[in-house]
PDB file of C-alpha atoms in Angstrom:
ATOM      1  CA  UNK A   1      49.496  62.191 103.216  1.00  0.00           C
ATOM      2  CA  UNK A   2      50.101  64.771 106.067  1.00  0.00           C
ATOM      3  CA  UNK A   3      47.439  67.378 105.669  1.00  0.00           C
ATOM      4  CA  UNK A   4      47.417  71.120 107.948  1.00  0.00           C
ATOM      5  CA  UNK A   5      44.498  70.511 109.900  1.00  0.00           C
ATOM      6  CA  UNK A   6      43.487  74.314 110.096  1.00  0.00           C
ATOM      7  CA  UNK A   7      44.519  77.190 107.614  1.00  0.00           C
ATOM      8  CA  UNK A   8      47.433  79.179 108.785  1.00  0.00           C
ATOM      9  CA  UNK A   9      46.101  82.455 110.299  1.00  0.00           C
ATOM     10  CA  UNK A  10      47.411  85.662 108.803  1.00  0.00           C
ATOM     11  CA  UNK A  11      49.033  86.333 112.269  1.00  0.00           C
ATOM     12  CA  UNK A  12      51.337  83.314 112.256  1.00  0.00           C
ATOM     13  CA  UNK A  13      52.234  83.698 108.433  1.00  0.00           C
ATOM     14  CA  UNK A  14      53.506  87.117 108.705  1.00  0.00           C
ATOM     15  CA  UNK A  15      55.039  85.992 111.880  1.00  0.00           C
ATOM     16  CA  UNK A  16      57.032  83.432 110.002  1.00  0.00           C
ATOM     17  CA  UNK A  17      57.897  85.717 107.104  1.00  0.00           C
ATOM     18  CA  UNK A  18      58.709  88.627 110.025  1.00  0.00           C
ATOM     19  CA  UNK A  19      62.498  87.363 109.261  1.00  0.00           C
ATOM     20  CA  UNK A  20      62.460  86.933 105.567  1.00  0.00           C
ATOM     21  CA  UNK A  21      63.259  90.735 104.768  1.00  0.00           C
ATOM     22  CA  UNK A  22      66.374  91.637 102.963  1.00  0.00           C
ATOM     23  CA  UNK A  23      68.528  93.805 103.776  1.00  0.00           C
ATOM     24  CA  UNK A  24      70.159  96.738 101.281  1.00  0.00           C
ATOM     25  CA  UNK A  25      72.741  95.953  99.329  1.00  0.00           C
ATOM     26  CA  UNK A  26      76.054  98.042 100.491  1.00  0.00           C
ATOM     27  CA  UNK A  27      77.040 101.076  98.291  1.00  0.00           C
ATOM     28  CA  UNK A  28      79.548 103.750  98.483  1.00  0.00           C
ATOM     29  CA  UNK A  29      79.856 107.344  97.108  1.00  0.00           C
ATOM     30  CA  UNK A  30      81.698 107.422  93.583  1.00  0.00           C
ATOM     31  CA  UNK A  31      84.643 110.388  94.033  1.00  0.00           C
ATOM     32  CA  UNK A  32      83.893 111.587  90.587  1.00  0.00           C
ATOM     33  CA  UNK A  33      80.117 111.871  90.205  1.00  0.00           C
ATOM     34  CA  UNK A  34      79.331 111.286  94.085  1.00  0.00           C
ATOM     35  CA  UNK A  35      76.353 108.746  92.871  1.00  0.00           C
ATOM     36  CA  UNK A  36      76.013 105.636  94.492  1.00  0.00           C
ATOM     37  CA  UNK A  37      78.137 102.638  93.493  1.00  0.00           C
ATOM     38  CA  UNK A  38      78.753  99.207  94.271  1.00  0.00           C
ATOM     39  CA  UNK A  39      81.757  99.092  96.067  1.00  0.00           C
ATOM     40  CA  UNK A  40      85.170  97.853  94.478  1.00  0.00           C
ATOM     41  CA  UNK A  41      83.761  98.372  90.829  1.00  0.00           C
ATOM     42  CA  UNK A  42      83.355 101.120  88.228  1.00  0.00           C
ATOM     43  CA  UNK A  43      81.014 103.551  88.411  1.00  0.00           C
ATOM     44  CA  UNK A  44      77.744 102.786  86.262  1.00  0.00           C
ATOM     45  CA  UNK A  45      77.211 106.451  86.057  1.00  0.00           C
ATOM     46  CA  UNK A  46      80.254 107.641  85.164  1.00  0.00           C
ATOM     47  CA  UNK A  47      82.290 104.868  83.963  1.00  0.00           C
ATOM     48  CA  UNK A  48      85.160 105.480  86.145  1.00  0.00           C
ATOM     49  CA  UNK A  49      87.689 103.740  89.157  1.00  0.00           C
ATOM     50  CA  UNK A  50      90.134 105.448  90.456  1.00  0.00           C
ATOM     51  CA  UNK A  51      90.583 107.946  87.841  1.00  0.00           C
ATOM     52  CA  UNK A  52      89.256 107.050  84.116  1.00  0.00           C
ATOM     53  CA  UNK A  53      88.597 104.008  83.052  1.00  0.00           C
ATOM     54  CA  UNK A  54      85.248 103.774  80.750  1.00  0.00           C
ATOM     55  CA  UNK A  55      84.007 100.171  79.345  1.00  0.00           C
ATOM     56  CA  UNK A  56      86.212  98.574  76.907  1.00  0.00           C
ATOM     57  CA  UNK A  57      85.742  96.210  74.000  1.00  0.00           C
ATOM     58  CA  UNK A  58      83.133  94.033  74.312  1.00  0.00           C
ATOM     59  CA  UNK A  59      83.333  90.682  74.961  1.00  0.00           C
TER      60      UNK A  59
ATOM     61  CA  UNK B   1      90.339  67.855  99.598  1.00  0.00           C
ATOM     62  CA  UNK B   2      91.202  70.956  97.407  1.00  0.00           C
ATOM     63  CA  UNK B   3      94.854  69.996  97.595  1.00  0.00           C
ATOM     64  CA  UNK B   4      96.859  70.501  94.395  1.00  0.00           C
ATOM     65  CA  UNK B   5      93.286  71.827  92.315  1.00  0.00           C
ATOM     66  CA  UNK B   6      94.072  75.181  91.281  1.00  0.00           C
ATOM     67  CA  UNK B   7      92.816  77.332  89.084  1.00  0.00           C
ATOM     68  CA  UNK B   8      89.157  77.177  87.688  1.00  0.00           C
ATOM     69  CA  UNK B   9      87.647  74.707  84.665  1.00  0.00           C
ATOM     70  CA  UNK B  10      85.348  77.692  83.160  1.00  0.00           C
ATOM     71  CA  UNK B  11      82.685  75.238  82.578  1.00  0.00           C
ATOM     72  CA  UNK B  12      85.297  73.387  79.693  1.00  0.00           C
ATOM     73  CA  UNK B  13      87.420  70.672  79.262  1.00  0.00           C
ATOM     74  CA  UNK B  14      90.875  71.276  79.276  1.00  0.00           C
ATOM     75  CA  UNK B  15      91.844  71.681  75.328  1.00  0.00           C
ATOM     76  CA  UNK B  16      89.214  73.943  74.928  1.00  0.00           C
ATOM     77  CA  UNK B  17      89.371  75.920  78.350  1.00  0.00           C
ATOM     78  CA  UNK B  18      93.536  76.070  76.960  1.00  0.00           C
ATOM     79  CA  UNK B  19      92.168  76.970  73.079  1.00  0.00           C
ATOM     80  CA  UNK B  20      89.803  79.863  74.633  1.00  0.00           C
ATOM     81  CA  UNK B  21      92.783  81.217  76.965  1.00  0.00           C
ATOM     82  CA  UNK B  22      94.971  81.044  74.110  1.00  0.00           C
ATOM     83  CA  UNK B  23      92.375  83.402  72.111  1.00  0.00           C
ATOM     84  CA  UNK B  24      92.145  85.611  75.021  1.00  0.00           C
ATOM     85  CA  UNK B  25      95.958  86.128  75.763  1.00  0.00           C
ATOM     86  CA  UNK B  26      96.369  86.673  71.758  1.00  0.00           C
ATOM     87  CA  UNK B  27      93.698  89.652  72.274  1.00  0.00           C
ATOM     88  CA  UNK B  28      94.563  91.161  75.465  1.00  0.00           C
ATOM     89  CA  UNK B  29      98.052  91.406  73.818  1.00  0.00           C
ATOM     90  CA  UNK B  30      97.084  92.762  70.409  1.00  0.00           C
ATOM     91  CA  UNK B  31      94.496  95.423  72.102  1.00  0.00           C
ATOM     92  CA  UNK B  32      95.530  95.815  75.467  1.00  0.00           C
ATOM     93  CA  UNK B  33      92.624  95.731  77.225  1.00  0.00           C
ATOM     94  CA  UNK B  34      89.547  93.622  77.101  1.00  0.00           C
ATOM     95  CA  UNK B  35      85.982  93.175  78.688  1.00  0.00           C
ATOM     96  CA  UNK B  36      85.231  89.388  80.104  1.00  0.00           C
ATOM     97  CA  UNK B  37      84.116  87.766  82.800  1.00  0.00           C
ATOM     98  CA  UNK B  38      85.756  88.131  85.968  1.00  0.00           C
ATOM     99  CA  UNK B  39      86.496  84.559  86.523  1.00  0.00           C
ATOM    100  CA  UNK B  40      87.716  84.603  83.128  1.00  0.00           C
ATOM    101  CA  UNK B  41      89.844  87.757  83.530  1.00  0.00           C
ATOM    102  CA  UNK B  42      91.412  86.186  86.819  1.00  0.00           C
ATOM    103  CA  UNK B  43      92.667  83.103  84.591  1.00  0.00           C
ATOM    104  CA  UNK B  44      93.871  84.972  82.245  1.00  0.00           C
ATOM    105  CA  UNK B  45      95.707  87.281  84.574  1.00  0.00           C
ATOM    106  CA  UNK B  46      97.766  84.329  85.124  1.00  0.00           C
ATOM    107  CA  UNK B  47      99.011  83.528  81.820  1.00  0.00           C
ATOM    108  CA  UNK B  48      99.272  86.914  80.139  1.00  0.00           C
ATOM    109  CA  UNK B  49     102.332  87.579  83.231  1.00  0.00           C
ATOM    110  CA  UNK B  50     103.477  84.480  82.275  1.00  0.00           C
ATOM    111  CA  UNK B  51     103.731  86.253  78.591  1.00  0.00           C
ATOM    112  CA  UNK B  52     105.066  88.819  79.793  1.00  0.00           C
ATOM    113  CA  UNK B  53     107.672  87.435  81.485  1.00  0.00           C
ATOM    114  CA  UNK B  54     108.729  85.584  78.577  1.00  0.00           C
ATOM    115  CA  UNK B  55     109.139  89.049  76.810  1.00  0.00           C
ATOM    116  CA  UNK B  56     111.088  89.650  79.093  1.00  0.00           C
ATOM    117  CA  UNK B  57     113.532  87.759  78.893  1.00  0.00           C
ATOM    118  CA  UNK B  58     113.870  88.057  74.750  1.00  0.00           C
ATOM    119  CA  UNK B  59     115.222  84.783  74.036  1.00  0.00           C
ATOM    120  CA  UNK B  60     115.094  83.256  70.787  1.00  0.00           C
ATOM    121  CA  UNK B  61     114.119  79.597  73.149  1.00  0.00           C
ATOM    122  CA  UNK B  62     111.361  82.357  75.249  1.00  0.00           C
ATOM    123  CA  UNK B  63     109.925  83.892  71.868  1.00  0.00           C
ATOM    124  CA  UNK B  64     109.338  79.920  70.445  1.00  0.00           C
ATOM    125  CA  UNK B  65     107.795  79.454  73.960  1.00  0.00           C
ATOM    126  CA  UNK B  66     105.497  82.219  73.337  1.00  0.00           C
ATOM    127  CA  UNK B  67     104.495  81.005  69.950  1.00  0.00           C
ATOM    128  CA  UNK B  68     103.199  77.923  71.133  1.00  0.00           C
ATOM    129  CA  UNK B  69     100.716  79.552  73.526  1.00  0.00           C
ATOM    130  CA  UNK B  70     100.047  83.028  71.465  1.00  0.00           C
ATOM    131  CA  UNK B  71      98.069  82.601  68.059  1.00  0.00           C
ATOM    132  CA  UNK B  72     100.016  85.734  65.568  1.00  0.00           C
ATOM    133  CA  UNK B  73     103.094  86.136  64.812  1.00  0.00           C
ATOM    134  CA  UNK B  74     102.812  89.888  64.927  1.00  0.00           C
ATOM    135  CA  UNK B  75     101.292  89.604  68.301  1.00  0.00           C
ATOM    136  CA  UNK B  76     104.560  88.045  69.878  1.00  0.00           C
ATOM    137  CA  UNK B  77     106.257  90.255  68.099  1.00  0.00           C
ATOM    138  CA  UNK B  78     104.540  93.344  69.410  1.00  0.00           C
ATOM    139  CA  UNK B  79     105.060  91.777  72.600  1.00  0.00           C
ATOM    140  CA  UNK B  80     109.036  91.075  72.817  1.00  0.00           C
ATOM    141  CA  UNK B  81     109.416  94.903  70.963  1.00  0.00           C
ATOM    142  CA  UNK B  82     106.782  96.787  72.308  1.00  0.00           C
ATOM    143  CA  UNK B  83     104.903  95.523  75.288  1.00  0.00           C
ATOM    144  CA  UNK B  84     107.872  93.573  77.953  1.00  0.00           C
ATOM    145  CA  UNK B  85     110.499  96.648  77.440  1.00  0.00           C
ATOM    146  CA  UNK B  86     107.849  98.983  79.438  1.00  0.00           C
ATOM    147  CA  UNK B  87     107.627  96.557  82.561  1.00  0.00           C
ATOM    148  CA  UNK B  88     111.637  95.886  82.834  1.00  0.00           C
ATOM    149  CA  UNK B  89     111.586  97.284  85.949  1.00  0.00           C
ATOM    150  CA  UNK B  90     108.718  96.091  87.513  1.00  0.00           C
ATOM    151  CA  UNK B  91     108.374  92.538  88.975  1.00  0.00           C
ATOM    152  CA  UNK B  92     105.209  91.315  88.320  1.00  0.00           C
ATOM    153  CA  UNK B  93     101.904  92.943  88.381  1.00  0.00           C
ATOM    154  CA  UNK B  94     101.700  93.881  84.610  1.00  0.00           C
ATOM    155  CA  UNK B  95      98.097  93.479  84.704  1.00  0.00           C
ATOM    156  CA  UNK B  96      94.928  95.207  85.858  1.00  0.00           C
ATOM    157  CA  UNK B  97      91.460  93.957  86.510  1.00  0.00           C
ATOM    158  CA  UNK B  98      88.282  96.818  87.148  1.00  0.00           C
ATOM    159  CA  UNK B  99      85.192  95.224  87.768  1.00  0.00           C
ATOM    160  CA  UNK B 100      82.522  96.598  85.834  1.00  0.00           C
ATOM    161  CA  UNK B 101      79.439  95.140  86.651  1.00  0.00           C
ATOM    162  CA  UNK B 102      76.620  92.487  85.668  1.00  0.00           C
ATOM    163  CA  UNK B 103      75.832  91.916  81.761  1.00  0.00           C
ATOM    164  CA  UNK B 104      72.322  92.225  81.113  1.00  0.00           C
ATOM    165  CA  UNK B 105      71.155  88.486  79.624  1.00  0.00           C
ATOM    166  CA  UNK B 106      72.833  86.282  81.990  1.00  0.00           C
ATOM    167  CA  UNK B 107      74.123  88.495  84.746  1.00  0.00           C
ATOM    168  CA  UNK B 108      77.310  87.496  84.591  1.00  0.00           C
ATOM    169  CA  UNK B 109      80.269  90.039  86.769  1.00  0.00           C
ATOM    170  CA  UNK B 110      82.151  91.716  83.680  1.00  0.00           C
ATOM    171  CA  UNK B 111      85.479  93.080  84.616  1.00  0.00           C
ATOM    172  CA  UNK B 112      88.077  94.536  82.706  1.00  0.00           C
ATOM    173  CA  UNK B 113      91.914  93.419  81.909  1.00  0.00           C
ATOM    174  CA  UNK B 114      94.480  95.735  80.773  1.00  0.00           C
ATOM    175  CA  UNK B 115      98.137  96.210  80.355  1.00  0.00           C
ATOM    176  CA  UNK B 116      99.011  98.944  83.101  1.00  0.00           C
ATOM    177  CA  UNK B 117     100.510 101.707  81.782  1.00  0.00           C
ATOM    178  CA  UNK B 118     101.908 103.545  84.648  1.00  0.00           C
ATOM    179  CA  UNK B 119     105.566 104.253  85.583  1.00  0.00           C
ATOM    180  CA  UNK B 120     106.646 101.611  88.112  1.00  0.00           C
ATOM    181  CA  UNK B 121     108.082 103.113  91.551  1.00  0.00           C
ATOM    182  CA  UNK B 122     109.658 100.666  93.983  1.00  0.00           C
ATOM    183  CA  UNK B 123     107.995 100.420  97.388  1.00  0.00           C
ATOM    184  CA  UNK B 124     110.073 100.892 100.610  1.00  0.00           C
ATOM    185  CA  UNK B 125     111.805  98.095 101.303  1.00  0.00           C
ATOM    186  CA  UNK B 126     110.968  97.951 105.456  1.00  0.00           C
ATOM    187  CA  UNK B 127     107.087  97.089 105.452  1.00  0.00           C
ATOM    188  CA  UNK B 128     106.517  96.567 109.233  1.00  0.00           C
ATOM    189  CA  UNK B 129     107.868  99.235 110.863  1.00  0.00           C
ATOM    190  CA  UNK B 130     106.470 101.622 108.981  1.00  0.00           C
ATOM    191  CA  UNK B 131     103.108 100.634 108.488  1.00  0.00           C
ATOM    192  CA  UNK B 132     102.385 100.631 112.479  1.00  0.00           C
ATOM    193  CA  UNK B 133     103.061 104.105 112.852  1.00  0.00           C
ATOM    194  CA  UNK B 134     101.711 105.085 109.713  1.00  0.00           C
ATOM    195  CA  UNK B 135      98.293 103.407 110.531  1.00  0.00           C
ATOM    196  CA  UNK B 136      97.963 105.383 113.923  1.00  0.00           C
ATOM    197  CA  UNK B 137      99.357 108.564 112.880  1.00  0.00           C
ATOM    198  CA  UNK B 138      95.777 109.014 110.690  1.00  0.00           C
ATOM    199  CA  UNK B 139      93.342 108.820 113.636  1.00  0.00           C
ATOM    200  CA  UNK B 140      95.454 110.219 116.316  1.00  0.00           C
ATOM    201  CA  UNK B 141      97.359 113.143 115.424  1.00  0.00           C
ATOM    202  CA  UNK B 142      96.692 115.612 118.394  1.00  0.00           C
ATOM    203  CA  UNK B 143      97.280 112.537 120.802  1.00  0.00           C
ATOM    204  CA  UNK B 144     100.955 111.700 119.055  1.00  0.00           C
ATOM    205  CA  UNK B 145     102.062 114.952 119.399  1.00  0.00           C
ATOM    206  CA  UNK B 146     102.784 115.371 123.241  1.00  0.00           C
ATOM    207  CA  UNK B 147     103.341 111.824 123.376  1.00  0.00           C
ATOM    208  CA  UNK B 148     106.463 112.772 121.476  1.00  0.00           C
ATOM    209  CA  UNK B 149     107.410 115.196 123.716  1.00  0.00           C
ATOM    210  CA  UNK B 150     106.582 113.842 127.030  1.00  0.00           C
ATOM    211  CA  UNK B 151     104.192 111.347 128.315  1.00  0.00           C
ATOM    212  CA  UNK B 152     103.528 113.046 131.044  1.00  0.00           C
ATOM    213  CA  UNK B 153     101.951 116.365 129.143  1.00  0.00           C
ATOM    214  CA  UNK B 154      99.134 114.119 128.202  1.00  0.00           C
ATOM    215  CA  UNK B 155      96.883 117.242 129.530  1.00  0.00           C
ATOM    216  CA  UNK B 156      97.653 119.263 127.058  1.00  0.00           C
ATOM    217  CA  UNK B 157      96.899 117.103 124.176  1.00  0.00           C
ATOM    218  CA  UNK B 158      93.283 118.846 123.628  1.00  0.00           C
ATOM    219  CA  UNK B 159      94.729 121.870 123.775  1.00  0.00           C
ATOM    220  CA  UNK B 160      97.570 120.750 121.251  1.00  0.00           C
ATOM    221  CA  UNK B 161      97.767 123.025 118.285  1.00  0.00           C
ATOM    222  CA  UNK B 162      96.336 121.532 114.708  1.00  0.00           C
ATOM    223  CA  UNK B 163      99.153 122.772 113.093  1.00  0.00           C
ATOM    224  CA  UNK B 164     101.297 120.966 115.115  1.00  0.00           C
ATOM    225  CA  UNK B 165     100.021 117.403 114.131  1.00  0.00           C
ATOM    226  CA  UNK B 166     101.080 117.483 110.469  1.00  0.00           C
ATOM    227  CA  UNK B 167     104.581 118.835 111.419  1.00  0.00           C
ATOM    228  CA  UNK B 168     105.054 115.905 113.998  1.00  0.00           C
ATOM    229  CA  UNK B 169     103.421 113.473 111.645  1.00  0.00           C
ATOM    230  CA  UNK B 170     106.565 112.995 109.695  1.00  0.00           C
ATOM    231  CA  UNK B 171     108.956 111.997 112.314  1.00  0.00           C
ATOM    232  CA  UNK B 172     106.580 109.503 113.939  1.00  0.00           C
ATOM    233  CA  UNK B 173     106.049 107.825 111.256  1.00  0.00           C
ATOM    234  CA  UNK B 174     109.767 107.053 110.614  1.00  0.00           C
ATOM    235  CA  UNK B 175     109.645 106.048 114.327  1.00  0.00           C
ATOM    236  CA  UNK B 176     110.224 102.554 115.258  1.00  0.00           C
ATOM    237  CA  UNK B 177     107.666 100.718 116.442  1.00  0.00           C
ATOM    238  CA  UNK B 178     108.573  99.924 120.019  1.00  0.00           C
ATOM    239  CA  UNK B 179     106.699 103.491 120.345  1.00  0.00           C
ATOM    240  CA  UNK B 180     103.700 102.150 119.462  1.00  0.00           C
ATOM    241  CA  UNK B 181     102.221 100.539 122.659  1.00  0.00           C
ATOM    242  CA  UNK B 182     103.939 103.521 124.539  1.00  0.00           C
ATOM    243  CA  UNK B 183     101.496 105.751 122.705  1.00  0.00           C
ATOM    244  CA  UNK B 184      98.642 103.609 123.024  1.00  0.00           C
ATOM    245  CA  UNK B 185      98.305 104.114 126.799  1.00  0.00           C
ATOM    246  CA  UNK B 186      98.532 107.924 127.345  1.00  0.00           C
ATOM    247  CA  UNK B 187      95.535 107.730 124.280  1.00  0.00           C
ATOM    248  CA  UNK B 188      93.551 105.256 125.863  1.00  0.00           C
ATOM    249  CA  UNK B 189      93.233 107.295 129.080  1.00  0.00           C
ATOM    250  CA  UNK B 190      92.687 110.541 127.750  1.00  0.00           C
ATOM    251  CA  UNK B 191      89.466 108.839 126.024  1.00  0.00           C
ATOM    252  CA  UNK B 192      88.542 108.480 129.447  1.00  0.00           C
ATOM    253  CA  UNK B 193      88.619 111.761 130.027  1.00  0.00           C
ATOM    254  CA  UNK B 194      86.867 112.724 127.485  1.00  0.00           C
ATOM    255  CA  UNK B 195      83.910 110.448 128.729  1.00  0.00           C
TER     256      UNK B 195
END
């Protein structure tokens, strides 16, 4: 079975996890309660797109 | 090939994926507006206009057409009476989708599906003459006012009144849109100068 001859030294592991970051997930500015939102949904905060719309029946 | 595959399966065969959709448009019609998945609300979309359409058309042959897809009585009836006489005028688009989020358990995308309610007002008829002009009036206004006038003030565009930009606004907007690469190049060299 293939078998790392030598440990992996702390430099070359971060080095390989120097590109695993993630990035932020996008966000705009709710016009009714100015908190952050995912874009092209309603507001958590507030409950509301494009004017009122609060969460329905449930499922 | 995705040729001729439309639509999604929901994770169902067809009878019950049909069954489940036939719930579904019964309660969207009977309530209005309901919470469900998005890929779920998307199908839906599809036959609840198709319900809609049948409404409106009020036919004895379009309300037995309706019964065989919606479960109550009282729900097509609601829907011939109450629900197709709003959207007479409008063609197509009866429905709404708002996304809403992820449901905690599975994180599935909720969205919700709803009747619009809104008074339907016709769009102009000539899209792509006016939507040029109406794009670049937004970001340029001091620039299209001299270029109205006369290319050759393009000097005086800084200078150019805000005031004047709304009042101009109107009229280029209604202008065709050979204009349109005529006012690109007096803008594109006073960025220049700006620089």
């Amino acid at each position: 079975m293939a078998v790392p001859k030598k440990k992996t030294s702390k430099s070359k592991r971060d080095m390989r996890r120097s590109h695993d970051s993630l990035t932020p997930a996008g966000m705009s500015v709710c016009p009714q309660c100015n908190e952050l939102k995912p874009p092209h949904r309603a507001c958590p905060e507030c409950g509301t797109y494009k004017g009122k719309e609060v969460t329905g029946s449930e499922e | 090939m995705r040729h001729r595959k439309s639509g999604r399966r929901l994770g169902r065969n067809s009878s019950h994926r049909k069954a489940m959709l036939r719930n579904m448009v019964t309660s969207l019609i009977d309530k209005e507006k309901i919470t469900t998945t998005d890929a779920r609300a998307k199908e839906l979309r599809k036959l609840a206009e198709k319900m809609i359409t049948l409404g409106k058309k009020g036919t004895l042959h379009a309300r037995r057409q309706a019964l065989e897809v919606i479960r109550e009585k009282d729900v097509v009836a609601k829907l011939f009476d109450r629900l197709a006489p709003r959207y007479a005028d409008r063609p197509g688009g009866y429905t709404r989708i708002v996304k809403l989020g992820y449901r905690s358990g599975d994180n599935a995308a909720l969205s919700l599906i709803e009747f619009v309610e809104e008074e339907f007002t016709p769009k102009p008829k000539k899209k792509k003459a006016e939507e040029k002009p109406a794009k670049k009036a937004a970001p340029k206004k001091s620039e299209e006012a001299p270029a109205e006038e006369a290319p050759a003030e393009e000097a005086a565009a800084e200078e150019a009144p805000a005031e004047e930009a709304p009042a101009e606004e109107a009229p280029a907007e209604e202008a065709p849109a050979e204009e349109a690469p005529a006012e690109e190049a007096p803008a594109e060299e006073e960025e220049k100068k700006d620089e």
